[in-house]
Short mmCIF file of C-alpha atoms and ligand atoms in Angstrom, two decimals:
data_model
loop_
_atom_site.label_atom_id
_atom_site.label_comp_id
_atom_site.label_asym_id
_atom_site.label_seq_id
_atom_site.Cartn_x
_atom_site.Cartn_y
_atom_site.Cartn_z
CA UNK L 145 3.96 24.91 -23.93
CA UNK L 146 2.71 24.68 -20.16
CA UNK L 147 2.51 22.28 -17.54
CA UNK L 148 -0.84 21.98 -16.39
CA UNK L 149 -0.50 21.09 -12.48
CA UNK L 150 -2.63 20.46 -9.32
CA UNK L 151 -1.02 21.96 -6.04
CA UNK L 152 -1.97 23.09 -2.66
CA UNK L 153 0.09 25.45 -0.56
CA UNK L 154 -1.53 25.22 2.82
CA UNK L 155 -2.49 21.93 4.97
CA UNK L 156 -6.20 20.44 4.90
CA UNK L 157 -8.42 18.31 2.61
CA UNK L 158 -7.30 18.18 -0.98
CA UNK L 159 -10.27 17.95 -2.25
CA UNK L 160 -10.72 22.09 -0.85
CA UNK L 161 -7.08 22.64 -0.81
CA UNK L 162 -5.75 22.02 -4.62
CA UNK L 163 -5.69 24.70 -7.09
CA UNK L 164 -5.12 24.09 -10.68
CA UNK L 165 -2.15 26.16 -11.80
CA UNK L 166 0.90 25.89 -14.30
CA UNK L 167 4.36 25.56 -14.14
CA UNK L 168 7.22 25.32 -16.88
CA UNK L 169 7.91 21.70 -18.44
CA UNK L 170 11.17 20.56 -16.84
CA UNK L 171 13.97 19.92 -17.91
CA UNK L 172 15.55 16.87 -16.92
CA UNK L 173 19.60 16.77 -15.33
CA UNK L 174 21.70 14.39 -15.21
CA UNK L 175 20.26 10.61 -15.07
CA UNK L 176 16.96 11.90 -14.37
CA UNK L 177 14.07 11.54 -17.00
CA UNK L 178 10.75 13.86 -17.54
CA UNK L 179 7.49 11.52 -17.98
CA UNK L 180 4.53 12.77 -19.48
CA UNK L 181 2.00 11.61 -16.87
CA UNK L 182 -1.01 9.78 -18.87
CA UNK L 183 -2.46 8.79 -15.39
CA UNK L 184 -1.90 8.89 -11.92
CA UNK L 185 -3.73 7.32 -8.73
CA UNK L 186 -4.15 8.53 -5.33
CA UNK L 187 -4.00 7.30 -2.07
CA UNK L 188 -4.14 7.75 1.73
CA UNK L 189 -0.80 8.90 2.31
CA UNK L 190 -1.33 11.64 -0.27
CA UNK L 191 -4.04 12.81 2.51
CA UNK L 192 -1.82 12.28 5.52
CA UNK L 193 0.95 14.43 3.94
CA UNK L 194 -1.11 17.70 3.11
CA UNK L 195 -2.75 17.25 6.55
CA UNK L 196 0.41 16.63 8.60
CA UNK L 197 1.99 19.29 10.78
CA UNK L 198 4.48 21.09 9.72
CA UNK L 199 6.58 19.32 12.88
CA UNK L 200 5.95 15.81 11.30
CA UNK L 201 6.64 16.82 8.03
CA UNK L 202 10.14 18.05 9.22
CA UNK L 203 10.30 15.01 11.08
CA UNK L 204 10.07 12.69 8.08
CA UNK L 205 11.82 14.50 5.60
CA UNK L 206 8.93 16.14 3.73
CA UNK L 207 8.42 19.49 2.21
CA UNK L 208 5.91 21.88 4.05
CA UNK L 209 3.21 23.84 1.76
CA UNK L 210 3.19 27.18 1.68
CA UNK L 211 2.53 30.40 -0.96
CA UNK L 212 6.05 30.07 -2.01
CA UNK L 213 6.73 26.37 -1.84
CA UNK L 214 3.33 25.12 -3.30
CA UNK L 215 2.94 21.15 -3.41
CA UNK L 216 1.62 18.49 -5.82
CA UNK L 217 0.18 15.30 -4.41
CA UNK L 218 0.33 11.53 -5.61
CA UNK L 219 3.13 9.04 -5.73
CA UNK L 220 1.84 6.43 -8.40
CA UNK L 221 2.22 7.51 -12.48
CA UNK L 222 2.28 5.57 -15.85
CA UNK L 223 3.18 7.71 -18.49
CA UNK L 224 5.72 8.25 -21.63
CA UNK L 225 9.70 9.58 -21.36
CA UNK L 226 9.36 12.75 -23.31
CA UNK L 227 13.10 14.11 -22.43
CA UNK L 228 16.28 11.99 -20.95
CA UNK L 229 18.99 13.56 -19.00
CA UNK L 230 22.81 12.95 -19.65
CA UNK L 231 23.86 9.26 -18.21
CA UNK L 232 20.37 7.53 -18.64
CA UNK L 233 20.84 4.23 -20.49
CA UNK L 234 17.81 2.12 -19.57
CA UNK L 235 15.48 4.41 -20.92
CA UNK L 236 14.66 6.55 -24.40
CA UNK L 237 11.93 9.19 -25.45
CA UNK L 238 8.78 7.59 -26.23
CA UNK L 239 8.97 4.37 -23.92
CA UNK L 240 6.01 4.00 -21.68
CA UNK L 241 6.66 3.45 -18.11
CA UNK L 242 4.83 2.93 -15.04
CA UNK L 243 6.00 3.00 -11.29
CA UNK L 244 6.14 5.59 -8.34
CA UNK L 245 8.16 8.17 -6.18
CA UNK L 246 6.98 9.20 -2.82
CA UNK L 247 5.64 12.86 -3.31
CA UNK L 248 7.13 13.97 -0.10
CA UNK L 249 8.90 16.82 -2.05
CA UNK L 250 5.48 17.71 -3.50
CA UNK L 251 6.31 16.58 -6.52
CA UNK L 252 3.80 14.51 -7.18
CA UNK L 253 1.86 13.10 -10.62
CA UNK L 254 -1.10 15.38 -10.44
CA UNK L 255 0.99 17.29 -13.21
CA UNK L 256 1.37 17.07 -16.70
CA UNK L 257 5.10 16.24 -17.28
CA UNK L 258 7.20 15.18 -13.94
CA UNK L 259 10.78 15.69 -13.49
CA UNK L 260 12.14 12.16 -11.93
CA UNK L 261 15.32 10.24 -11.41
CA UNK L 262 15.79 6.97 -13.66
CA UNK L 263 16.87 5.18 -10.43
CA UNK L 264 13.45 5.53 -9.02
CA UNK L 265 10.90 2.18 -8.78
CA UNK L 266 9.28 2.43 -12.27
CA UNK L 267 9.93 0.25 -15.21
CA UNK L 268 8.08 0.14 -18.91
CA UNK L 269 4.97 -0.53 -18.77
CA UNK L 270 3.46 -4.12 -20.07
CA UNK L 271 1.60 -3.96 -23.20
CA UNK L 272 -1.74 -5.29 -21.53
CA UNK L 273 -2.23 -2.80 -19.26
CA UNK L 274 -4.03 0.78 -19.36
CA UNK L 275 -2.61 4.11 -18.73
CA UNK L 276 -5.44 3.95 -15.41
CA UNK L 277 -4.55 0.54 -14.27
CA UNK L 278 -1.43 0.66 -14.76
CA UNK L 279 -1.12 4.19 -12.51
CA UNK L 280 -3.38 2.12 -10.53
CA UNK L 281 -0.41 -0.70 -9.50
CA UNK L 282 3.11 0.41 -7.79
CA UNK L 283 2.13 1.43 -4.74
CA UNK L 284 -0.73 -0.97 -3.72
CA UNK L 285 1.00 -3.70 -5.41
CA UNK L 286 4.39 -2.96 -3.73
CA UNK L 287 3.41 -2.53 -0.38
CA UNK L 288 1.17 -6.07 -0.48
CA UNK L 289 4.10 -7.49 -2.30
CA UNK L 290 6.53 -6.34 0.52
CA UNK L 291 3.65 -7.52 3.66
CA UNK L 292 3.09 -11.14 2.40
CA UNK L 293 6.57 -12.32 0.91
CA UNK L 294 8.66 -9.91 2.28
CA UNK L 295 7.54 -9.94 5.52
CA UNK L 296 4.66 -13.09 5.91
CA UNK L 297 7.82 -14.99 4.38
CA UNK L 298 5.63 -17.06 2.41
CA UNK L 299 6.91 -18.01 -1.67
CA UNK L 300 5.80 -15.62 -4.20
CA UNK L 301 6.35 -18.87 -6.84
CA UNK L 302 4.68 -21.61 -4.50
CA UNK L 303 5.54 -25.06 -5.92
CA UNK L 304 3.35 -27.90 -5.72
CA UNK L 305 4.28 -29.24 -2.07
CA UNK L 306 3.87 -25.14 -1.17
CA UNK L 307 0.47 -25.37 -2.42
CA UNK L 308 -0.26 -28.37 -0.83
CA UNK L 309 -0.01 -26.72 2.82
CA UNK L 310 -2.94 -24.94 2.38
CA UNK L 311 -1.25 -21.67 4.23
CA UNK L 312 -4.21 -19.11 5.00
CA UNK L 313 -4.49 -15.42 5.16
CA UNK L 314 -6.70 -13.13 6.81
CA UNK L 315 -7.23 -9.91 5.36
CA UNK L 316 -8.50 -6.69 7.31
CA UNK L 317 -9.92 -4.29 4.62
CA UNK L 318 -10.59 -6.46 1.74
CA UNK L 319 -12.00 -4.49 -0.59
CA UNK L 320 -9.35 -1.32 0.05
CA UNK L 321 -7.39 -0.85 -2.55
CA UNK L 322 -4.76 -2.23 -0.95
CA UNK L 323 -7.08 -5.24 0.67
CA UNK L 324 -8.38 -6.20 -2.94
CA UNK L 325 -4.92 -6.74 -4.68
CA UNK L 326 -3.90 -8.35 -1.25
CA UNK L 327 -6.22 -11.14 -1.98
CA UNK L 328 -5.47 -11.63 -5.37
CA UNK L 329 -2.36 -12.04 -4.54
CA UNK L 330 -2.47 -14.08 -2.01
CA UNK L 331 -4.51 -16.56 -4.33
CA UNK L 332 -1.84 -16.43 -6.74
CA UNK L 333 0.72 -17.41 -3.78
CA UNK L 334 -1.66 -20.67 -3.32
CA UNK L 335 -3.14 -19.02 -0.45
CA UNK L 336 -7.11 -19.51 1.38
CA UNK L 337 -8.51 -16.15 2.25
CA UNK L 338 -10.47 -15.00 4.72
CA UNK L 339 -11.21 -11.51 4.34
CA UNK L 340 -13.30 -8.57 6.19
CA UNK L 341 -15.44 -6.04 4.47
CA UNK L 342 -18.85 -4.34 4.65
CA UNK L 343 -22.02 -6.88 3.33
CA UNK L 344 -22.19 -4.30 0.32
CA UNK L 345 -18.64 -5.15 -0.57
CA UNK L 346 -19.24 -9.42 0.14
CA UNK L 347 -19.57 -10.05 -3.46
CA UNK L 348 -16.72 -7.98 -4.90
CA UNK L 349 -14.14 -9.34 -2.05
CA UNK L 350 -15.41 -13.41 -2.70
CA UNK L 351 -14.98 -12.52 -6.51
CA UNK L 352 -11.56 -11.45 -5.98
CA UNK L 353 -11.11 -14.81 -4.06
CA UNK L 354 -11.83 -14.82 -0.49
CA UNK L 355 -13.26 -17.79 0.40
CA UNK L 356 -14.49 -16.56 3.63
CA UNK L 357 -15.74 -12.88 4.57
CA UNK L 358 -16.40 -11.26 7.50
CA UNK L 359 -18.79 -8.52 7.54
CA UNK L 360 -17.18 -5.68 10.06
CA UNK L 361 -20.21 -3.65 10.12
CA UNK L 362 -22.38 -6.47 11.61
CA UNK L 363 -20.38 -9.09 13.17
CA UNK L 364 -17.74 -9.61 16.16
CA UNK L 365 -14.67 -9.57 13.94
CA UNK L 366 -12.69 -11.51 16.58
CA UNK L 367 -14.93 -14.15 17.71
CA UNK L 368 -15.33 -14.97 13.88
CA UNK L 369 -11.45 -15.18 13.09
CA UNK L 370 -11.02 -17.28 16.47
CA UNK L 371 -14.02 -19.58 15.09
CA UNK L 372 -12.95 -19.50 11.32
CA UNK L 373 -12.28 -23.01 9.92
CA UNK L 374 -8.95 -21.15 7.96
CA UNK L 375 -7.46 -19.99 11.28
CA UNK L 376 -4.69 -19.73 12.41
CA UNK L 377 -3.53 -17.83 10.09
CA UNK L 378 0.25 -17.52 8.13
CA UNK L 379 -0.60 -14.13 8.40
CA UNK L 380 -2.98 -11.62 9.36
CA UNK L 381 -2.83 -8.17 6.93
CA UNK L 382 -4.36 -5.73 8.38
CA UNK L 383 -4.92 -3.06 5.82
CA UNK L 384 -7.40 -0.96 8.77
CA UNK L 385 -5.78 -0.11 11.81
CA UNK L 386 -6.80 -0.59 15.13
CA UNK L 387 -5.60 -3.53 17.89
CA UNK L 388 -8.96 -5.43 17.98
CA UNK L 389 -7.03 -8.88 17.49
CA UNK L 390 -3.80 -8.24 19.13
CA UNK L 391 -5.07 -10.07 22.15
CA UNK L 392 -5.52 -12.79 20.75
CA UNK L 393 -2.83 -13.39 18.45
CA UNK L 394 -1.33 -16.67 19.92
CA UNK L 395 -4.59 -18.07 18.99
CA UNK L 396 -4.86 -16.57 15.69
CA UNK L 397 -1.24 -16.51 14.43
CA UNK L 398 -0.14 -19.85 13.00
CA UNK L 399 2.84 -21.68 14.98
CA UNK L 400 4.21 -24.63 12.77
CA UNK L 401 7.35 -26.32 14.05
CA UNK L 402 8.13 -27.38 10.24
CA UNK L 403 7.56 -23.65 9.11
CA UNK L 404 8.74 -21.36 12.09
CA UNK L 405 9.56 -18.68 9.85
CA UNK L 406 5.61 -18.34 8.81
CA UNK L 407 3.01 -16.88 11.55
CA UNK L 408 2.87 -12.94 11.51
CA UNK L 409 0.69 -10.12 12.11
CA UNK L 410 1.58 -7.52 9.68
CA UNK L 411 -0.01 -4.03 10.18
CA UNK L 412 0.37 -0.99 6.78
CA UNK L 413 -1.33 0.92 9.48
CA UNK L 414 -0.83 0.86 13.22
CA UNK L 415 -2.48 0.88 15.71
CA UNK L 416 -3.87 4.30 15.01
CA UNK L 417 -8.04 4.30 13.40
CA UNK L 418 -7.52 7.52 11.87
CA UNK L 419 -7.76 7.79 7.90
CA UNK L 420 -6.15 11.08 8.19
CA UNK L 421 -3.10 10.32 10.60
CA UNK L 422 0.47 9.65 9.06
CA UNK L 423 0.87 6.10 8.86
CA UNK L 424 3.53 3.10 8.86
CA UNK L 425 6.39 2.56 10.73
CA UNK L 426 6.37 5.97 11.82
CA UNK L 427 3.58 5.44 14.18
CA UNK L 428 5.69 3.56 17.19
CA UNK L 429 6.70 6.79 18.15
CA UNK L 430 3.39 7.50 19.17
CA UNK L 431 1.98 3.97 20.12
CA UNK L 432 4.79 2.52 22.79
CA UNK L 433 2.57 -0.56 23.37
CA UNK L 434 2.74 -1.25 19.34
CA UNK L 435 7.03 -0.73 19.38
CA UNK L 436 7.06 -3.14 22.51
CA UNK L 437 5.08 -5.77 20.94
CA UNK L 438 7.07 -5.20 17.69
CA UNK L 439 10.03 -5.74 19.98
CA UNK L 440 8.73 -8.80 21.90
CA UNK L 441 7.38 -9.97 18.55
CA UNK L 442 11.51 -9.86 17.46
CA UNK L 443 12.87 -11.53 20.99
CA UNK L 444 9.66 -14.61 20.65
CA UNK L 445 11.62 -15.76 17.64
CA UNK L 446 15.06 -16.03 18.71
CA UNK L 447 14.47 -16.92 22.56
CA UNK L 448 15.24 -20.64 22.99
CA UNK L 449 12.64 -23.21 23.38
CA UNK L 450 13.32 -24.02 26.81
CA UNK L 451 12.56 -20.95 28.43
CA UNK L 452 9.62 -21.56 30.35
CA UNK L 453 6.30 -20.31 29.35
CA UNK L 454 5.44 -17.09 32.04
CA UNK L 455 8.74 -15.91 31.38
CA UNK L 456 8.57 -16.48 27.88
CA UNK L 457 5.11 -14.30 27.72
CA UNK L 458 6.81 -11.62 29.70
CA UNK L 459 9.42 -10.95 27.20
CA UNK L 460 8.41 -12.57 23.75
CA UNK L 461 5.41 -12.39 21.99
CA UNK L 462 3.95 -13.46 18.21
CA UNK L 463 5.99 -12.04 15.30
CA UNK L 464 4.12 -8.58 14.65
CA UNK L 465 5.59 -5.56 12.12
CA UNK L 466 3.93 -2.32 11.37
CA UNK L 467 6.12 -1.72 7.51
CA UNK L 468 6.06 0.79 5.37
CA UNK L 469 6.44 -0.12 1.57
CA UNK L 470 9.90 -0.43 0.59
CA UNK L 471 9.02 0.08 -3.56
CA UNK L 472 11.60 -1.05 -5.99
CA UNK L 473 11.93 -1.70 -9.73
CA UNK L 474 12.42 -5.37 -9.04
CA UNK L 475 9.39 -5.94 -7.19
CA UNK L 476 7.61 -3.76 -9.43
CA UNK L 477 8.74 -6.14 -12.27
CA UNK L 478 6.95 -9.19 -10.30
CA UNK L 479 3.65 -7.95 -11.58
CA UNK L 480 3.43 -8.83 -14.72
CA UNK L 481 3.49 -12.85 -13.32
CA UNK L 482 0.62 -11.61 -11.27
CA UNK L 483 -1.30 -10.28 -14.16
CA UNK L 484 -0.36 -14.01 -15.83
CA UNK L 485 -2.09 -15.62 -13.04
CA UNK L 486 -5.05 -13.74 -13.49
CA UNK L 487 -4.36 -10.51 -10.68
CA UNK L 488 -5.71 -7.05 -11.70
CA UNK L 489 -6.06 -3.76 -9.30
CA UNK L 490 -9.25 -3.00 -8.69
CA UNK L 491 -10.11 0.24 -9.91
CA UNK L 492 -13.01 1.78 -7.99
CA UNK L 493 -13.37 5.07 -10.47
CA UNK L 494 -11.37 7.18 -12.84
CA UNK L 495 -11.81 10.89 -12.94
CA UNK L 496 -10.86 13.44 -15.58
CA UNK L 497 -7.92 15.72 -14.95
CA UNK L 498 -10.09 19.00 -14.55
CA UNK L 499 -11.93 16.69 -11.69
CA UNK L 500 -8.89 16.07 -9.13
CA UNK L 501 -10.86 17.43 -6.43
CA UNK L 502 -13.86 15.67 -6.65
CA UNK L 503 -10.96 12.22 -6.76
CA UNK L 504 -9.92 12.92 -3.68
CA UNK L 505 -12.98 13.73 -2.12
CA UNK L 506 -13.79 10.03 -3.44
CA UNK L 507 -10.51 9.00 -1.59
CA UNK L 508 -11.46 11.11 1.66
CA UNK L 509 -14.72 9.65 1.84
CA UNK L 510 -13.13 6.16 3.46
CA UNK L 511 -15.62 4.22 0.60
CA UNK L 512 -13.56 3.60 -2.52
CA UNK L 513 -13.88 0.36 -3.62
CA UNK L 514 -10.34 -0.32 -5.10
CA UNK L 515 -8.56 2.26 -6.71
CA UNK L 516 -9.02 5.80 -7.60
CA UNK L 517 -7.46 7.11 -10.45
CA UNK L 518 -6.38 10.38 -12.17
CA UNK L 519 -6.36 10.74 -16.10
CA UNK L 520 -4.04 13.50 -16.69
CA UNK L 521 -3.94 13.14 -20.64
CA UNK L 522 -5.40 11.13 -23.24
N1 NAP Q 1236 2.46 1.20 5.31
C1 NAP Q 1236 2.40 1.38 4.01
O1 NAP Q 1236 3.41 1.31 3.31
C2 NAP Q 1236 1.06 1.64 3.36
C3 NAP Q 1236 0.92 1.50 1.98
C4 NAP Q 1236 -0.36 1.68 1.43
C5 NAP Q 1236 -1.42 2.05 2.25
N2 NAP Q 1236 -1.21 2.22 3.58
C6 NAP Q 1236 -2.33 2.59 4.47
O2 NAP Q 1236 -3.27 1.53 4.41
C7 NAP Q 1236 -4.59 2.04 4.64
C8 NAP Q 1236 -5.50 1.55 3.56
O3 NAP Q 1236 -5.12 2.17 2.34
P1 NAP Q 1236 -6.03 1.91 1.05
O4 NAP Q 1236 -5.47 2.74 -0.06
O5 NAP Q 1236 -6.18 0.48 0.87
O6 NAP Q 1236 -7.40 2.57 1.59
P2 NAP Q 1236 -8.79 2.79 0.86
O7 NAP Q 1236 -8.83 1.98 -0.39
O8 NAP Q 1236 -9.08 4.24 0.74
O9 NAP Q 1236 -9.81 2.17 1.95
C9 NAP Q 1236 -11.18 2.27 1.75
C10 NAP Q 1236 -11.81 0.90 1.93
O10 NAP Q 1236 -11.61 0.46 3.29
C11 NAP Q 1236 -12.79 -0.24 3.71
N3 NAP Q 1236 -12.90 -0.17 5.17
C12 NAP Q 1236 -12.96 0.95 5.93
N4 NAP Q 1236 -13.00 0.63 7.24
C13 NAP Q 1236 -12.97 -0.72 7.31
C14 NAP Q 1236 -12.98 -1.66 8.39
N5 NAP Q 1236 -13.02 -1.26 9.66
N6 NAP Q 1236 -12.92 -2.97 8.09
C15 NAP Q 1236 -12.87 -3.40 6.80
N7 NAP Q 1236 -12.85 -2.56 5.74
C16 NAP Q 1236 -12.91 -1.23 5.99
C17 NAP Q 1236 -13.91 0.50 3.00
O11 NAP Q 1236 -14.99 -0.38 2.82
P3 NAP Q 1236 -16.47 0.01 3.40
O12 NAP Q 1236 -16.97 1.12 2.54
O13 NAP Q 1236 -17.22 -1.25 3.27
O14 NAP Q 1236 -16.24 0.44 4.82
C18 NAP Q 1236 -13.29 0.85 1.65
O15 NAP Q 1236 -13.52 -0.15 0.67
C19 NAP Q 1236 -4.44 3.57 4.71
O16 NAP Q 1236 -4.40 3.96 6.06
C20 NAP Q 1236 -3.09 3.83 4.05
O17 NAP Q 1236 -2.49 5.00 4.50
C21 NAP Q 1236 0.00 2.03 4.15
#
């Protein structure tokens, strides 16, 4: 038996780079597992890795492509343990799992069976979901997970006095794949949403529960936050990129004396536009002014209240983080509350195994609607 793979061992598009080849089933060491990948989903970063020099890869710890070293993409899997290494306990052949590992290695989920360590963020899969929607979930779910209670702060489990505060949230990107499971669950967190999008994605974003939406392609997305009866805001998310509202964040930015620990911009971009451009954290190296509002984002919530206000803006500014998705089995497990409450991930399309290339030129093309999603096996 072979393992049917997708790999690419040069940098560019994946949807011209990947090859379909095979490789032996692994075999799995000690406390690592193999899965046999039902589905698995793509997403930007899968993009910004095969297009990254080989300088950033070094850089960030990834592997390079090349002839000898070639490289499968995607980080997100569900799937079923067919072998268990010596030392694994929490799982056995034949469960069915779902969760993620950061392909920087290149070994990604576009593959039939995957070699991977039990420690890594996955977990068995919940009975209600699908082999595509549940590929569909860690990483989107993690990273909007990790922007509004990690770092917005705000209570995953609102009780009724929570709810009452009718926090807001405005979401850049609503109907990314990221965007759309960031308003769900910011409804579930007793959120309002206001949410930008084009006017041919209004109906799917209000559906998911944004009570306002912004229409980027047509209207001054600043003037209408500044002018939106939800604002200011607990927290912007901008799922985009781009600075279009930093000036204007001590507008924008809620600033509650009962709540100071609420009121934050948090970026899964940057400041960078570009689809194709590494992402995260990693892009303060190369946008100063982002690290130095990051920075006077950190000093404007310890400074004292007396110091006066000129200095104040000098050194201190609105809370403001650019994260990168810290994914983890217990965060991962929080989804199957979210699914109670009503939260899916929106799945824009699912493509057959043999059609990888034409998934990621779905992915490439800056239009998916939700999701994308790989079925590897029946
Ligand atoms: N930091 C992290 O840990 C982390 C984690 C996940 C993702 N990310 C990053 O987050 C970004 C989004 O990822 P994703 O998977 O959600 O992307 P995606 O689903 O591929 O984004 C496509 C969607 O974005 C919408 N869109 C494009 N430009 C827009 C704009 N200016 N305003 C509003 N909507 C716009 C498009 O709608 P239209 O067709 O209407 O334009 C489309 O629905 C990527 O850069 C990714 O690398 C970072």
């Amino acid at each position: 038996m072979s393992n049917a793979v997708w790999q690419y061992t040069a940098p560019g598009r994946l949807s011209t780079t990947l090859t379909a080849s095979t490789r032996p089933i692994p075999t799995p060491g000690p406390g690592e597992v193999v899965v046999g990948v039902k589905a698995a989903a793509l997403n930007p970063v899968d993009e910004q890795l095969a297009q990254s020099s080989p300088r950033l890869l070094k850089f960030i710890g990834a592997t390079e492509p090349s002839e000898t070293s070639p490289l499968t993409p995607s980080s997100d899997f569900a799937g079923v343990i067919t072998a268990v290494g010596d030392g694994v306990t929490q799982f056995t052949v034949g469960d069915e799992v779902y969760g993620q590992r950061f392909s920087a290695d290149g070994n990604g989920f576009l593959a039939e069976y995957v070699c991977i360590p039990a420690s890594a963020p996955f977990i068995h899969k919940p009975a209600g979901l699908d082999w595509a929607q549940a590929a569909a979930v860690p990483l989107v779910y993690s990273t909007v997970y990790d922007a509004l209670v990690v770092w917005g702060r705000l209570p995953f489990d609102p009780t009724d006095e929570d709810k009452a505060k009718q926090r807001t949230v405005l979401v850049l990107g609503g109907s990314s794949g990221t965007g759309s499971a960031a308003i769900q669950l910011a409804r579930k967190m007793g959120l309002r949403v206001a949410a930008t999008c084009s006017a041919a994605n209004a109906e799917l974003v209000k559906s998911l529960g944004a009570e306002e939406v912004i229409d980027y392609t047509t209207e001054d997305v600043t003037a209408r936050a500044l002018a939106s009866p939800l604002a200011p805001f607990a927290e912007i998310l901008d799922c985009v990129g781009g600075t279009d509202l930093v000036p204007h964040l001590d507008a924008l930015i809620l600033a509650d004396a009962a709540a100071p620990q609420l009121g934050v911009y948090v970026t899964i971009v940057g400041d960078k536009t570009s689809r194709d451009a590494m992402g995260g954290a990693v892009t303060n190296l190369y946008y100063p002014a982002q690290a130095i509002r990051t920075l006077k984002g950190v000093v404007g919530e310890y400074l004292p209240n007396w110091i006066p206000g000129p200095l104040r803006s000098l050194v201190a500014g609105k809370r403001y983080a650019c994260i990168r998705l810290v994914p983890t089995k217990d965060k991962l497990a929080t989804y199957e509350s979210f699914m109670a409450a009503g939260g899916k991930i929106t799945l824009d399309s699912t493509h057959e195994f043999a059609q990888a290339k034409a998934a990621y030129e779905r992915l490439e093309s800056g239009r998916a609607r939700g999701k994308v999603v790989v079925q590897v096996a029946k």
